[in-house]
Amino acid sequence: MRDYIIMTDSCCDLNAAEVKELDLTVLPLAFLMDGKTMLDTPDHADMSPKEFFANIAAGKDCTTAAVNVGQFTDAMKAALDEGKDILCICFSSALSTTYQSAVIAADDLRGDYPDAKIIVIDSLSASRGQGMLLYRTVQERREKNLDIDALADFVRGTIRHQDHWFFVDDLNHLKRGGRVSAAAALAGTVLGIKPVMHCDSEGRLTPVSKARGSKGALKALVDKMEELGIEPQKNQPIFLCHADCPDYVEYISDLLRERFGVTDIRSDFIGPVIGAHTGCGTLGLFFVGTER
């Protein structure tokens, strides 16, 4: 069995320690702020998450860029030259062209490396939902010593049960991004309405319901886990992402412990690529469910 690497992109929002522990190859997306292009790397070398969200809160504009074909070509070629195959799991194609870039690079390289396997999978996931998929993939590989084809089958089957539920605190930020009308943003702000959203079976961010207040929205996320989660009381790792809102993390973590007895809660920042579109105060909950 040929050795292989697991490649992904920085929209998985895994931190540097997690990336090292999971032995992943992570390609960075980019973001532009104050006229400067920076890389979204797991170690946040170009800008810390707290500085990023402070800038967003201050009203600074941010645009983002996908991983391009050249980046994937260079990274894939380096692994192939070492005699390794590649399993590449990418940010949702409904939200970025990163997956398409990986597919193009893989297609271009296969002719030069006819004995190698390059498998590219659309995770249909985002942020630490994508990160949780990668975590589960690596654990499955290590526990069962799977070859690349068997692990790819596991990933494709697992994607259908990766639940992404989140809420957005700042409707005005969504208004600036053209995602809600000015009237809806004003009404929601006055009434304290928070949109509850999820990443659907096609990898799209979709509004599902509304909750009154931030705590109401956090409870709604936990209610969804109770409704759709597969045996959450067995203490499988639960992943959270947040846009610099530690109070929300603490509150929902307490709810998860009280309702399910969960203790393995893995929380970290939303990266700048997602954070540029959601604004501050966003929180996401990711778990294994019966359906997306």
GROMACS .gro file of N, CA, C and O in nm, residues 132 135-136 161-162 225 229-239 260-266 286-289:
model
  112
  132MET      N    1  -1.383   1.922   1.177
  132MET     CA    2  -1.429   1.800   1.241
  132MET      C    3  -1.426   1.683   1.145
  132MET      O    4  -1.390   1.570   1.184
  135TYR      N    5  -1.070   1.572   1.134
  135TYR     CA    6  -1.038   1.502   1.258
  135TYR      C    7  -1.089   1.358   1.253
  135TYR      O    8  -1.015   1.262   1.283
  136ARG      N    9  -1.214   1.340   1.216
  136ARG     CA   10  -1.272   1.206   1.211
  136ARG      C   11  -1.205   1.120   1.105
  136ARG      O   12  -1.188   0.998   1.123
  161HIS      N   13  -2.340   1.315   0.730
  161HIS     CA   14  -2.379   1.320   0.871
  161HIS      C   15  -2.302   1.427   0.949
  161HIS      O   16  -2.295   1.422   1.071
  162GLN      N   17  -2.245   1.524   0.876
  162GLN     CA   18  -2.174   1.636   0.938
  162GLN      C   19  -2.271   1.752   0.954
  162GLN      O   20  -2.305   1.820   0.857
  225MET      N   21  -2.913   1.991   1.802
  225MET     CA   22  -2.827   1.876   1.832
  225MET      C   23  -2.908   1.766   1.900
  225MET      O   24  -2.889   1.647   1.873
  229GLY      N   25  -2.874   1.492   1.654
  229GLY     CA   26  -2.748   1.431   1.693
  229GLY      C   27  -2.758   1.282   1.713
  229GLY      O   28  -2.859   1.229   1.759
  230ILE      N   29  -2.651   1.211   1.675
  230ILE     CA   30  -2.643   1.067   1.695
  230ILE      C   31  -2.566   1.040   1.824
  230ILE      O   32  -2.446   1.063   1.833
  231GLU      N   33  -2.638   0.998   1.926
  231GLU     CA   34  -2.581   0.960   2.055
  231GLU      C   35  -2.479   1.062   2.108
  231GLU      O   36  -2.365   1.026   2.140
  232PRO      N   37  -2.518   1.190   2.118
  232PRO     CA   38  -2.423   1.289   2.170
  232PRO      C   39  -2.378   1.260   2.312
  232PRO      O   40  -2.271   1.304   2.354
  233GLN      N   41  -2.459   1.184   2.387
  233GLN     CA   42  -2.424   1.154   2.525
  233GLN      C   43  -2.303   1.062   2.535
  233GLN      O   44  -2.247   1.044   2.644
  234LYS      N   45  -2.261   1.001   2.422
  234LYS     CA   46  -2.143   0.914   2.425
  234LYS      C   47  -2.013   0.993   2.420
  234LYS      O   48  -1.905   0.937   2.408
  235ASN      N   49  -2.025   1.125   2.430
  235ASN     CA   50  -1.910   1.213   2.445
  235ASN      C   51  -1.814   1.209   2.328
  235ASN      O   52  -1.692   1.210   2.344
  236GLN      N   53  -1.869   1.201   2.207
  236GLN     CA   54  -1.786   1.222   2.089
  236GLN      C   55  -1.741   1.368   2.088
  236GLN      O   56  -1.809   1.455   2.143
  237PRO      N   57  -1.625   1.398   2.029
  237PRO     CA   58  -1.580   1.539   2.028
  237PRO      C   59  -1.682   1.629   1.958
  237PRO      O   60  -1.732   1.597   1.850
  238ILE      N   61  -1.713   1.741   2.022
  238ILE     CA   62  -1.802   1.841   1.964
  238ILE      C   63  -1.716   1.962   1.929
  238ILE      O   64  -1.636   2.009   2.011
  239PHE      N   65  -1.731   2.013   1.807
  239PHE     CA   66  -1.650   2.125   1.761
  239PHE      C   67  -1.734   2.253   1.760
  239PHE      O   68  -1.851   2.251   1.719
  260PHE      N   69  -2.623   1.691   2.769
  260PHE     CA   70  -2.572   1.565   2.714
  260PHE      C   71  -2.456   1.505   2.792
  260PHE      O   72  -2.411   1.395   2.760
  261GLY      N   73  -2.405   1.576   2.890
  261GLY     CA   74  -2.288   1.526   2.962
  261GLY      C   75  -2.161   1.534   2.881
  261GLY      O   76  -2.062   1.465   2.911
  262VAL      N   77  -2.160   1.618   2.778
  262VAL     CA   78  -2.043   1.630   2.692
  262VAL      C   79  -1.930   1.700   2.766
  262VAL      O   80  -1.951   1.799   2.836
  263THR      N   81  -1.808   1.647   2.752
  263THR     CA   82  -1.691   1.712   2.812
  263THR      C   83  -1.584   1.743   2.708
  263THR      O   84  -1.500   1.830   2.731
  264ASP      N   85  -1.585   1.674   2.593
  264ASP     CA   86  -1.485   1.696   2.489
  264ASP      C   87  -1.537   1.800   2.391
  264ASP      O   88  -1.597   1.767   2.288
  265ILE      N   89  -1.517   1.927   2.425
  265ILE     CA   90  -1.565   2.039   2.344
  265ILE      C   91  -1.443   2.114   2.291
  265ILE      O   92  -1.361   2.163   2.368
  266ARG      N   93  -1.431   2.122   2.160
  266ARG     CA   94  -1.311   2.178   2.097
  266ARG      C   95  -1.349   2.307   2.023
  266ARG      O   96  -1.412   2.303   1.919
  286PHE      N   97  -2.095   2.207   1.563
  286PHE     CA   98  -2.078   2.098   1.466
  286PHE      C   99  -2.083   1.965   1.540
  286PHE      O  100  -2.016   1.945   1.641
  287PHE      N  101  -2.163   1.872   1.486
  287PHE     CA  102  -2.180   1.743   1.552
  287PHE      C  103  -2.218   1.638   1.449
  287PHE      O  104  -2.252   1.669   1.333
  288VAL      N  105  -2.214   1.512   1.491
  288VAL     CA  106  -2.254   1.401   1.405
  288VAL      C  107  -2.405   1.384   1.416
  288VAL      O  108  -2.459   1.370   1.526
  289GLY      N  109  -2.474   1.388   1.300
  289GLY     CA  110  -2.618   1.383   1.302
  289GLY      C  111  -2.678   1.280   1.207
  289GLY      O  112  -2.608   1.223   1.122
   0.00000   0.00000   0.00000
